[in-house]
Amino acid sequence: MRPILALLLLLLAAMAPSAAQAETGYDLWLRYQPLPEQRRAELRDEARYLVAQGSSDRLKVAAQELVRGMSGLQSGQLAVATSVDAPGAIVLGTPESSALVASLNLPLATLGTEGFLIRSVTMNGQRATVIAANRDVGLLYGVFALLKRAQLGESLRNLDISDRPKLQLRVLNHWDNLDRHVERGYAGQSIWDWQKLPGYKDPRYTDYARANASIGINGTVLTNVNANADVLRPEYIQKVKALAEVFRPYGIKVYLTARFSAPIEIGGMKTADPLDPAVAAWWKAKIDEIYAVIPDFGGFLVKANSEGQPGPNDYKRSHADGANMFADALRPHGGVVMWRAFVYAAENPDDRHKQAYTEFEPLDGKFRDNVLVQVKNGAIDFQPREPFHPLFGAMPKTPLMMEFQITKEYLGFATHLAYLGTMWEEVLQADTFRPRKGATVAKILEKPVDKGAVTGIAGVANIGSDVNWSGSQFDQANWYAYGRFAWDPEAKAEPIARDWARMTWGNDPAVVDPIVSMMMRSREAVVDYMTPLGLTHLMATGHHYGPGPWVADLARPEWNPVYYHKADANGIGFDRTASGSNGLGQYAPPLVRQWGDRKKVPEELLLWFHHVPWEHRTKSGRSVWDELVVRYDRGVDEVKRMQAQWDALRGKIDARRWEEVRDYLAIQHDEAKWWRDASIAYFQSVSKRPLPVGHAAPPHDLEHYKAIRTPYAPGSGE
Ligand code: GCW
């Protein structure tokens, strides 16, 4: 090839990536596409070169990311220099690693180990931007904060920003099995390719770490809470080590799930009794073995005595006995135990809503200080809407961790557009009234129970091997929003949606505004077409895909949707007041008063706490029966509106991603109709009431909906 032509081709190849390659979603919110011409020119002036002082791996990846991001946004390679002798430097360092940063005497004292500061300064007579932190991981977070501003097209002048996370442990929980099946996973297989580890480290692991670091996630539990003891065998510890090495520069620690019966299964012992010294010694040796290989291992997440998992109750020991055994062995290494409060057992005939509180509240103060009790956001199970879990505020001596579910087991899997930010904000801002008014769930999570006590939050990941990571473009927003709420539980869903939309789809308000409006209404739409007015858990058996409100034949009462709605000829809803199960009694007295009164309970929780007659008047003046039907239709209509809004964006968004979303919305619409039709057909067979005027009868009879089977729906438990 002639040299000139070769050069031209090279140039073209370097310039063309965005235009030539269809976007798949792989780049998530870190697309770093060139900004519009005017803003690009300004950015080139604001960020002309990087001066990174220090030599750690963390500083290195922070610098790499800054170069990558700025180069993409500016459409030209960001220069790297060793001194500040021209305007437009970005200076990166801690006071220890960088003489330049040290010379500024910046107020870093209150920023802790993970906080950062970004300031516009004059250095050596030159205009510069400094990113400073006490530790290198703060620099990484500072770099992502600056890149976010740049991605949003905002000016990098006159900056004076400082930030630090409000929670210490911000972890993802992967429900990933060693055979790569992901329980409740709708985004393909597990991204952990155990068979090829430790020899092959898929570059995707690095991109996973970058994405997580960009939103401040600092821990990952690699394995399913329905745990397999094999991951604790020496050969797997080597595989875990390989992942830990990839994640370490990004400030991410690895954790594993511990199967309680591992001493029996892989240790050859007869018992796993936590008070048996030989059992404790086995775990201690195992933990020492892990730390010898992975010195910054984070610790264990444990699901015990729930849904058939082994646990301390098998030996008549308490959850505290079990958790403390691990805690004692982990403490010398600085590790923690995250002990799940999601417990319920077949033998227990009480309202399932009450079981976690009943078992855990009496244990307050009995756990070692490196134990966190991990509590789901609501007392049942990640439903489209639940009141906050009554344990929040009820265990003032125990660090409580929030567990959100990012993967949408009960909100339409990967195809339904449902932005969970609004749900999480609702839970975090809920007032527990414990010990008094104003004690929101967020505040309870943020405030250490003692000086130096640990705080944290977990999110069940929606990440898999799909090219777009999360199963759909819009499900990426839930991963993103989880990180933002983990960093700041006081955050608001709307600005988070807006930031995500701008970084993911572009800064044009004509694109961003409709997308944000779709997102902000989307979760309520799901509530409306699946489980309005406080109904819950009406999904089909096992895989939870599609409606099954009629299901009444499963062995355990609380596996059956009829257990949750209790609809009969007279009315509908679960009486959890004092005249019923009194699950309500687990909340603080002001809430018991408000929620216990049918007229005062927020309508969206009506049937969660009350069994009401079909003719019960709702706020609209309609009977509860009519209101249910109206809400089912409202949900379906909302999906139609989303479709129309998305259609109007054709041509404004790259074709591949636009088409994918269009098709998914069509699937969502069909399934919303399915939910609406099947639910109305069933409830009408019970209520025997006519549909309100203007609301169409389901196109098929109830038997049709009952006969629908989807045995191979993804994500099932095993
Ligand atoms: O949400 C339910 C799921 C189970 C899950 C369980 C849990 C991992 O249906 O698949 O098991 O909760 O949280 O432990």
XYZ file of C-alpha atoms and ligand atoms in Angstrom:
732
model
C 0.000 0.000 0.000
C 1.268 3.491 -0.762
C 2.347 5.328 2.414
C -0.041 8.236 1.891
C -3.006 5.938 1.485
C -1.970 3.890 4.499
C -1.753 7.026 6.585
C -5.145 8.170 5.398
C -6.705 4.855 6.282
C -5.094 4.935 9.686
C -6.424 8.415 10.266
C -9.877 7.425 9.185
C -9.827 4.417 11.463
C -8.829 6.619 14.381
C -11.531 9.164 13.676
C -14.384 6.928 12.856
C -15.267 4.694 15.787
C -18.510 6.358 16.760
C -19.860 6.748 13.268
C -18.772 3.388 11.946
C -19.638 1.119 14.848
C -23.216 0.784 15.896
C -23.521 1.340 19.599
C -24.462 -1.785 21.480
C -24.697 -0.395 24.981
C -21.455 -2.071 26.025
C -19.940 1.295 26.924
C -22.689 1.975 29.470
C -22.649 5.567 30.744
C -18.917 5.827 30.003
C -19.268 6.388 26.261
C -17.010 9.454 26.082
C -18.332 10.380 22.650
C -17.055 13.665 21.155
C -18.937 16.684 22.490
C -20.506 19.208 20.100
C -17.897 21.364 18.369
C -18.234 24.508 20.488
C -18.112 22.733 23.818
C -15.314 20.479 22.619
C -13.163 23.523 21.901
C -13.829 24.904 25.372
C -12.997 21.579 26.962
C -9.720 21.397 25.060
C -8.820 24.679 26.648
C -9.977 23.715 30.154
C -8.316 20.316 30.117
C -5.211 20.503 27.961
C -2.942 18.072 29.742
C -2.653 15.824 32.740
C -0.055 15.952 35.483
C -0.472 12.865 37.642
C 1.983 12.576 40.490
C 2.381 9.241 42.181
C 3.075 5.665 41.274
C 0.339 3.460 42.691
C -1.866 1.233 40.565
C -4.891 3.232 41.634
C -3.367 6.489 40.540
C -2.397 4.825 37.282
C -5.916 3.658 36.474
C -7.314 7.044 37.511
C -4.915 8.748 35.109
C -5.706 6.261 32.347
C -9.414 6.872 32.740
C -8.956 10.622 32.643
C -6.937 10.386 29.445
C -9.408 7.997 27.894
C -12.425 10.080 28.840
C -11.071 13.506 27.953
C -9.558 12.236 24.721
C -12.902 10.818 23.667
C -14.894 13.886 24.628
C -12.404 16.269 23.030
C -11.853 13.998 20.060
C -8.092 14.222 20.409
C -5.497 12.668 22.629
C -5.088 14.355 26.020
C -1.427 15.128 26.628
C 0.446 13.934 29.676
C 3.130 16.092 31.322
C 5.257 16.109 34.441
C 5.003 19.768 35.403
C 2.614 22.689 35.237
C 4.030 25.220 32.818
C 1.077 26.096 30.615
C -2.624 26.803 31.268
C -5.174 23.992 31.363
C -3.455 21.372 33.526
C -5.393 18.732 35.405
C -3.292 17.917 38.445
C -3.920 14.626 40.154
C -2.482 13.445 43.447
C -2.612 13.079 47.212
C -0.518 15.319 49.452
C 1.805 12.343 49.926
C 2.167 11.434 46.290
C 2.320 14.922 44.843
C 4.438 17.914 45.828
C 2.150 20.106 43.727
C -0.917 19.007 45.650
C 0.891 19.242 48.991
C 1.890 22.826 48.236
C -1.767 23.872 48.010
C -2.634 22.960 51.610
C -6.102 21.869 50.618
C -8.809 21.187 53.231
C -8.857 17.407 52.944
C -9.298 16.580 56.617
C -13.047 15.943 56.459
C -12.966 13.877 53.289
C -12.098 10.540 54.879
C -10.461 7.729 52.959
C -12.701 7.811 49.889
C -13.625 11.482 49.464
C -12.114 13.913 46.983
C -11.818 17.560 46.204
C -11.777 19.260 42.804
C -10.707 22.872 42.596
C -9.829 25.453 40.020
C -6.504 26.935 41.113
C -3.557 28.914 39.904
C -0.333 26.966 39.961
C 3.053 28.238 38.860
C 1.100 31.214 37.541
C -0.996 28.945 35.339
C -4.704 28.150 35.402
C -5.179 24.536 36.519
C -7.687 22.102 37.954
C -6.591 19.987 40.875
C -8.117 16.671 41.868
C -6.937 15.830 45.376
C -7.757 13.225 48.003
C -6.323 11.643 51.107
C -6.042 8.272 49.415
C -5.656 7.206 45.832
C -9.113 5.696 45.647
C -10.507 9.185 46.259
C -8.552 10.344 43.208
C -10.289 7.739 41.114
C -13.687 8.936 42.341
C -12.586 12.524 41.699
C -11.586 11.654 38.145
C -14.985 10.116 37.486
C -16.677 13.172 38.990
C -14.742 15.488 36.705
C -15.409 13.282 33.700
C -19.094 13.293 34.525
C -19.144 17.083 34.428
C -17.349 16.996 31.121
C -19.734 14.358 29.742
C -22.680 16.505 30.773
C -21.180 19.346 28.762
C -20.666 21.484 31.864
C -17.842 23.961 32.281
C -14.741 22.907 34.187
C -13.956 26.444 35.306
C -14.370 27.928 38.771
C -14.789 24.552 40.362
C -14.879 23.980 44.081
C -16.346 20.558 44.637
C -15.828 18.153 47.463
C -17.664 14.938 48.081
C -17.420 11.732 50.060
C -19.663 8.697 50.302
C -22.185 8.534 53.123
C -22.002 4.747 53.465
C -18.868 2.670 53.890
C -19.715 -0.636 52.200
C -21.358 -0.182 48.810
C -21.554 -3.645 47.380
C -23.102 -5.613 44.581
C -24.485 -9.062 45.311
C -24.176 -11.411 42.368
C -26.553 -14.336 42.549
C -24.174 -16.172 40.222
C -23.661 -19.914 40.364
C -20.361 -21.591 39.567
C -21.895 -23.102 36.396
C -22.602 -19.504 35.249
C -26.360 -19.712 35.717
C -27.502 -16.481 37.342
C -30.416 -16.880 39.718
C -32.896 -14.134 38.825
C -30.524 -13.055 36.079
C -32.003 -11.746 32.840
C -28.825 -10.575 31.127
C -27.326 -13.837 29.935
C -24.831 -15.901 31.864
C -22.595 -14.941 34.740
C -19.719 -12.765 33.626
C -17.384 -14.818 35.846
C -15.859 -17.397 33.547
C -14.697 -19.698 36.324
C -13.454 -22.368 33.989
C -10.932 -20.024 32.351
C -9.874 -18.358 35.580
C -7.263 -17.772 36.882
C -5.399 -18.228 33.577
C -7.534 -15.891 31.501
C -8.727 -12.584 32.811
C -11.424 -11.412 30.429
C -10.958 -7.675 29.680
C -14.595 -7.386 30.570
C -13.636 -7.716 34.242
C -11.732 -4.456 33.927
C -14.666 -2.717 32.283
C -16.906 -4.042 35.051
C -14.538 -2.528 37.605
C -14.380 0.797 35.748
C -18.163 1.023 35.604
C -18.496 0.238 39.290
C -15.768 2.636 40.339
C -17.436 5.368 38.287
C -20.436 5.182 40.620
C -18.505 4.478 43.801
C -19.230 0.777 44.284
C -16.410 -0.629 46.414
C -17.291 -4.278 46.929
C -18.637 -7.251 45.046
C -19.967 -10.533 46.368
C -19.116 -12.872 43.524
C -21.376 -15.809 44.341
C -25.025 -16.635 44.938
C -26.480 -16.420 48.447
C -27.879 -19.873 47.744
C -24.308 -20.863 48.167
C -22.068 -23.634 46.924
C -19.236 -24.659 49.236
C -16.963 -25.444 46.285
C -15.991 -21.807 45.913
C -14.094 -22.196 49.183
C -11.846 -24.928 47.772
C -8.205 -23.939 47.140
C -8.505 -23.971 43.338
C -11.427 -21.539 43.443
C -9.645 -19.284 45.906
C -6.973 -18.895 43.212
C -9.672 -17.891 40.723
C -11.118 -15.390 43.178
C -7.629 -14.013 43.701
C -7.328 -13.330 39.969
C -10.547 -11.313 40.030
C -9.439 -9.486 43.169
C -6.276 -8.428 41.364
C -8.260 -6.929 38.509
C -10.590 -5.081 40.882
C -8.071 -3.858 43.458
C -6.816 -0.821 41.500
C -10.444 0.247 41.177
C -11.018 0.250 44.925
C -13.245 -2.842 44.813
C -12.938 -5.663 47.319
C -14.194 -9.170 46.723
C -16.480 -11.055 49.076
C -17.896 -14.572 48.897
C -21.013 -16.257 50.125
C -20.340 -18.845 52.810
C -22.412 -21.996 52.772
C -23.106 -22.724 56.398
C -22.692 -26.465 55.984
C -19.332 -26.204 54.194
C -17.477 -27.876 57.085
C -19.537 -30.977 56.344
C -19.542 -30.726 52.563
C -15.912 -29.933 51.897
C -14.392 -30.314 55.344
C -15.434 -33.888 55.986
C -16.908 -33.011 59.363
C -20.052 -34.435 60.941
C -21.530 -31.135 62.037
C -21.588 -27.431 61.226
C -22.708 -26.414 64.725
C -21.284 -22.925 65.219
C -20.655 -23.531 68.910
C -18.614 -26.664 68.245
C -14.959 -25.589 68.649
C -13.856 -27.872 65.823
C -16.305 -26.173 63.456
C -15.125 -22.711 64.489
C -11.538 -23.875 64.032
C -12.334 -25.167 60.541
C -13.757 -21.815 59.524
C -10.863 -19.965 61.112
C -8.375 -22.050 59.133
C -10.402 -21.529 55.944
C -10.536 -17.789 56.490
C -6.807 -17.613 57.240
C -6.202 -19.574 54.037
C -8.254 -17.075 52.011
C -6.455 -14.069 53.488
C -3.077 -15.628 52.827
C -4.014 -15.544 49.140
C -6.178 -12.392 49.076
C -4.963 -10.025 51.794
C -7.753 -7.495 51.261
C -10.588 -10.040 51.026
C -13.781 -8.316 52.221
C -15.557 -11.095 54.094
C -18.699 -13.200 53.795
C -22.340 -12.766 52.921
C -24.525 -15.465 54.475
C -28.071 -16.633 53.830
C -28.921 -19.025 56.632
C -32.081 -20.872 57.593
C -34.098 -19.411 54.798
C -35.701 -21.207 51.883
C -34.007 -24.466 52.800
C -30.474 -23.100 53.276
C -28.552 -24.579 56.202
C -27.882 -22.397 59.221
C -27.364 -22.191 62.967
C -31.025 -22.979 63.709
C -30.324 -26.521 62.477
C -28.322 -26.903 65.695
C -30.732 -24.882 67.838
C -28.354 -21.928 67.740
C -29.349 -18.365 66.976
C -28.470 -16.217 63.985
C -26.142 -14.302 66.309
C -24.307 -17.511 67.234
C -23.807 -18.249 63.557
C -22.769 -14.758 62.518
C -20.414 -14.295 65.462
C -18.518 -17.463 64.661
C -17.587 -16.007 61.261
C -17.026 -12.561 62.732
C -14.475 -13.811 65.230
C -12.449 -15.518 62.547
C -12.664 -12.546 60.172
C -11.904 -9.795 62.657
C -8.103 -10.231 62.843
C -8.044 -9.688 59.072
C -10.407 -6.718 59.071
C -13.198 -8.689 57.370
C -16.946 -8.368 57.890
C -19.957 -10.668 57.869
C -23.088 -9.559 56.084
C -25.807 -11.718 57.596
C -29.107 -11.679 55.766
C -32.372 -11.080 57.572
C -34.362 -12.549 54.682
C -35.554 -15.589 56.565
C -38.665 -17.568 56.421
C -39.333 -21.151 57.122
C -41.952 -23.632 56.139
C -42.805 -24.654 59.684
C -43.753 -21.130 60.652
C -47.475 -20.539 60.139
C -47.292 -16.831 61.008
C -47.692 -14.025 58.455
C -44.529 -14.190 56.359
C -44.315 -10.421 56.685
C -43.479 -10.847 60.358
C -40.804 -13.502 60.338
C -37.626 -11.468 59.895
C -38.607 -8.981 62.582
C -39.709 -11.713 64.968
C -36.403 -13.541 64.618
C -33.981 -10.620 64.465
C -35.327 -7.816 66.623
C -34.669 -9.763 69.870
C -31.052 -10.244 68.761
C -30.302 -6.521 68.734
C -27.006 -5.956 70.543
C -25.994 -9.615 70.328
C -23.870 -9.408 67.190
C -20.121 -8.720 67.067
C -19.227 -5.290 65.773
C -18.012 -6.602 62.406
C -21.429 -8.079 61.608
C -23.942 -6.199 59.488
C -27.492 -7.483 59.284
C -28.599 -7.151 55.667
C -32.297 -6.337 55.374
C -34.344 -6.278 52.171
C -36.146 -3.013 51.487
C -39.489 -4.572 52.349
C -40.697 -7.447 54.475
C -41.868 -9.719 51.655
C -39.579 -9.844 48.661
C -38.579 -7.072 46.246
C -42.128 -6.478 45.077
C -43.050 -3.575 42.762
C -44.154 -1.745 45.908
C -43.699 -2.590 49.564
C -43.687 -0.442 52.665
C -40.191 -0.206 54.149
C -39.031 -3.180 56.237
C -40.061 -2.814 59.906
C -36.571 -3.819 61.050
C -35.237 -0.429 59.956
C -35.117 1.577 63.146
C -35.914 -1.432 65.309
C -32.330 -2.605 65.903
C -30.523 0.511 67.109
C -27.490 -1.415 68.375
C -26.878 -3.365 65.170
C -25.451 -2.060 61.898
C -28.205 -2.628 59.335
C -27.449 -2.808 55.658
C -30.049 -2.147 52.994
C -30.536 -4.827 50.345
C -32.093 -3.599 47.120
C -32.687 -5.796 44.108
C -31.367 -4.248 40.912
C -32.319 -7.217 38.776
C -36.062 -7.051 38.159
C -37.330 -10.419 39.329
C -40.758 -8.992 40.029
C -40.807 -6.009 37.709
C -40.858 -7.562 34.282
C -37.366 -9.030 33.885
C -35.197 -7.336 31.266
C -37.848 -6.303 28.784
C -39.983 -4.018 30.943
C -38.752 -0.476 31.243
C -38.918 0.183 34.974
C -36.581 2.713 36.516
C -36.074 1.709 40.118
C -34.655 5.033 41.301
C -38.109 6.249 42.279
C -38.743 3.103 44.308
C -35.435 3.395 46.146
C -35.982 7.065 46.890
C -39.422 6.215 48.275
C -37.939 3.583 50.610
C -34.930 5.639 51.681
C -37.042 8.684 52.441
C -39.666 6.721 54.386
C -39.952 7.885 57.979
C -39.547 5.029 60.448
C -40.476 7.240 63.431
C -37.792 5.372 65.351
C -36.809 6.670 67.743
C -38.756 9.736 66.583
C -40.196 11.562 63.595
C -37.630 12.315 60.923
C -35.645 9.094 61.337
C -35.795 8.091 57.701
C -34.461 4.781 56.458
C -31.611 6.719 54.810
C -30.629 8.315 58.103
C -30.681 4.977 59.881
C -28.350 3.507 57.272
C -26.001 6.477 57.388
C -25.596 6.856 61.122
C -23.085 4.391 62.591
C -24.592 2.646 65.621
C -21.396 3.387 67.549
C -18.363 5.480 66.983
C -16.427 3.655 64.289
C -19.219 1.181 63.486
C -19.571 0.086 59.905
C -22.382 1.160 57.515
C -23.420 -0.284 54.194
C -25.791 -1.131 51.372
C -26.111 -4.025 48.923
C -27.756 -4.334 45.531
C -28.554 -7.646 43.821
C -26.816 -7.169 40.484
C -28.466 -7.197 37.071
C -25.192 -7.818 35.285
C -24.551 -10.649 32.867
C -22.785 -11.682 29.689
C -25.176 -9.803 27.357
C -23.350 -7.218 25.304
C -25.348 -4.468 27.003
C -24.475 -5.950 30.426
C -27.911 -5.586 32.041
C -30.265 -7.302 29.606
C -31.621 -4.031 28.262
C -30.417 -0.525 27.658
C -32.693 0.921 30.297
C -31.747 -1.616 32.941
C -28.309 -0.052 32.939
C -29.955 2.927 34.581
C -30.794 0.770 37.589
C -27.184 -0.314 38.036
C -26.157 3.322 37.720
C -28.819 4.605 40.103
C -27.977 1.956 42.669
C -24.406 3.236 42.813
C -25.572 6.816 43.187
C -27.944 5.973 46.044
C -25.238 3.873 47.685
C -22.925 6.849 47.604
C -25.630 9.186 48.846
C -28.849 7.694 50.212
C -30.306 11.216 50.304
C -30.025 11.468 46.530
C -33.055 12.069 44.336
C -34.215 9.799 41.549
C -34.913 12.507 38.979
C -31.463 14.110 38.725
C -29.906 10.653 38.721
C -32.131 9.639 35.800
C -31.191 12.867 34.044
C -27.441 12.337 34.491
C -27.735 8.772 33.288
C -29.852 9.721 30.289
C -27.421 12.443 29.254
C -24.362 10.235 29.533
C -26.074 7.264 27.913
C -28.115 8.862 25.146
C -26.635 12.333 24.619
C -27.097 15.833 25.971
C -29.799 17.043 23.577
C -32.769 18.127 25.745
C -35.107 16.905 23.010
C -33.796 13.432 23.770
C -33.160 13.736 27.485
C -36.485 15.217 28.579
C -38.745 12.530 27.113
C -36.416 9.787 28.352
C -36.411 11.156 31.884
C -40.159 11.531 31.871
C -40.564 7.928 30.696
C -38.241 6.721 33.421
C -39.845 8.698 36.192
C -43.311 7.265 35.533
C -42.207 3.778 34.605
C -42.148 1.995 37.958
C -45.607 3.251 38.873
C -46.848 1.877 35.562
C -45.565 -1.576 36.537
C -47.238 -1.297 39.932
C -50.472 -0.379 38.169
C -50.554 -3.223 35.667
C -49.195 -5.893 38.046
C -50.138 -5.177 41.647
C -52.075 -1.946 42.231
C -53.383 -0.593 45.545
C -50.968 -2.574 47.732
C -51.542 -5.992 46.188
C -48.418 -8.102 46.089
C -46.706 -11.309 44.984
C -49.253 -12.374 42.379
C -46.619 -13.686 39.973
C -46.606 -17.121 38.395
C -44.975 -19.981 40.237
C -41.206 -20.449 40.423
C -39.848 -18.189 37.728
C -42.224 -15.341 38.643
C -42.796 -14.501 34.975
C -46.317 -13.308 34.255
C -49.498 -13.255 36.313
C -50.790 -16.071 38.515
C -53.237 -14.519 41.024
C -55.302 -17.721 41.007
C -52.460 -20.007 42.131
C -53.545 -21.876 45.269
C -52.059 -25.331 44.962
C -48.520 -24.960 46.264
C -47.356 -26.780 49.364
C -46.595 -23.788 51.518
C -49.295 -21.182 52.027
C -47.015 -18.193 51.403
C -45.923 -19.570 48.036
C -49.450 -19.016 46.747
C -50.660 -15.702 45.387
C -54.072 -16.289 47.006
C -52.284 -16.056 50.366
C -51.299 -12.478 49.533
C -54.517 -11.042 48.103
C -57.095 -13.031 50.078
C -59.816 -12.078 47.638
C -63.229 -13.645 48.265
C -66.822 -12.821 47.472
C -66.825 -10.060 50.085
C -63.597 -8.255 49.453
C -59.858 -8.227 48.948
C -56.603 -7.540 50.813
C -54.437 -8.865 53.661
C -55.525 -7.739 57.104
C -52.281 -6.959 58.875
C -53.889 -4.774 61.519
C -54.504 -5.930 65.097
C -57.665 -7.693 63.947
C -55.580 -9.711 61.481
C -51.939 -10.860 61.568
C -50.835 -7.637 63.255
C -47.774 -7.421 61.052
C -48.516 -3.722 61.228
C -47.722 -3.828 64.948
C -44.046 -4.208 64.055
C -43.942 -0.566 62.960
C -43.661 2.498 65.232
C -46.884 3.695 66.897
C -47.493 6.756 64.661
C -47.397 4.469 61.628
C -49.592 1.888 63.313
C -52.149 4.640 63.848
C -51.959 6.042 60.352
C -51.646 2.822 58.377
C -54.084 0.997 60.625
C -56.863 3.350 59.624
C -58.416 2.519 56.258
C -59.168 6.148 55.656
C -55.673 7.389 56.446
C -53.440 4.664 55.029
C -51.819 5.792 51.754
C -53.954 4.260 49.043
C -50.987 2.532 47.466
C -50.683 0.415 50.652
C -54.396 -0.143 51.239
C -54.582 -3.839 50.412
C -51.195 -4.520 51.961
C -52.605 -3.768 55.382
C -56.379 -4.135 55.030
C -58.977 -6.552 53.812
C -61.737 -4.307 52.491
C -65.147 -4.963 50.951
C -65.309 -4.649 47.170
C -67.526 -1.604 47.578
C -65.058 0.183 49.895
C -64.824 3.829 48.683
C -61.384 4.932 47.537
C -60.202 8.542 47.329
C -61.434 8.853 43.765
C -64.970 8.092 44.976
C -64.887 4.783 43.114
C -65.304 1.414 44.773
C -62.115 -0.537 45.343
C -63.222 -2.922 42.579
C -63.671 -0.133 40.042
C -60.451 1.498 41.169
C -58.500 -1.712 40.622
C -59.723 -1.956 37.055
C -58.987 1.712 36.424
C -55.437 1.231 37.667
C -54.792 -1.853 35.568
C -55.799 0.167 32.526
C -53.796 3.162 33.638
C -50.694 0.964 33.730
C -51.238 -0.317 30.204
C -51.937 3.213 28.944
C -48.721 4.423 30.466
C -46.774 1.843 28.472
C -48.544 3.075 25.322
C -47.450 6.588 26.184
C -43.857 5.433 26.610
C -44.024 3.783 23.206
C -45.256 7.014 21.618
C -42.529 9.034 23.305
C -39.909 6.593 22.151
C -41.232 6.536 18.582
C -40.802 10.286 18.461
C -37.085 9.855 19.179
C -36.455 7.869 16.004
C -33.475 9.313 14.180
C -32.324 11.237 17.229
C -30.712 8.110 18.686
C -28.378 5.571 17.101
C -30.474 3.017 15.264
C -29.430 -0.203 16.953
C -30.136 0.916 20.493
C -33.302 2.738 19.425
C -34.703 -0.353 17.723
C -33.880 -2.575 20.660
C -35.779 -0.310 23.031
C -38.682 -0.003 20.612
C -39.017 -3.769 20.416
C -38.710 -4.226 24.160
C -41.428 -1.643 24.744
C -43.678 -3.596 22.409
C -43.031 -6.730 24.450
C -43.734 -4.769 27.609
C -47.005 -3.541 26.186
C -48.129 -7.076 25.339
C -47.161 -8.294 28.779
C -48.781 -5.374 30.564
C -51.986 -6.288 28.718
C -51.516 -9.911 29.732
C -51.183 -8.881 33.384
C -54.183 -6.592 33.173
C -56.410 -9.045 31.362
C -55.497 -12.079 33.441
C -55.824 -10.187 36.726
C -59.194 -8.706 35.835
C -60.478 -12.045 34.538
C -59.495 -13.705 37.795
C -60.628 -11.056 40.257
C -63.916 -10.675 38.420
C -64.511 -14.392 38.858
C -64.269 -13.743 42.588
C -65.917 -10.322 42.949
C -68.687 -11.074 40.425
C -68.906 -7.385 39.660
C -69.350 -5.645 36.317
C -66.476 -3.693 34.849
C -66.776 0.068 35.187
C -68.068 1.870 32.116
C -65.443 2.428 29.444
C -63.191 -0.437 30.543
C -63.069 -3.363 28.175
C -63.546 -6.970 29.215
C -60.457 -9.181 28.857
C -60.412 -10.715 25.369
C -60.297 -14.281 26.761
C -61.866 -16.169 29.600
C -60.021 -16.980 32.802
C -59.206 -20.542 31.721
C -57.203 -19.165 28.810
C -54.926 -17.178 31.123
C -54.620 -20.011 33.600
C -53.471 -22.320 30.846
C -50.521 -20.143 29.824
C -47.236 -21.814 30.763
C -43.709 -20.469 30.325
C -41.540 -23.216 31.765
C -38.272 -21.925 30.352
C -38.490 -18.360 31.571
C -34.968 -17.215 32.455
C -33.431 -16.746 35.864
C -35.195 -19.459 37.843
C -33.808 -20.608 41.136
C -32.579 -24.170 41.314
O -36.349 -13.061 45.795
C -36.272 -14.375 46.253
C -35.873 -15.147 45.062
C -34.871 -16.227 45.309
C -33.760 -15.671 46.168
C -34.362 -15.245 47.495
C -33.334 -14.588 48.402
C -31.437 -16.125 46.020
O -37.015 -15.642 44.420
O -34.395 -16.644 44.054
O -32.714 -16.573 46.352
O -35.363 -14.297 47.301
O -33.282 -13.362 48.415
O -32.595 -15.278 49.073
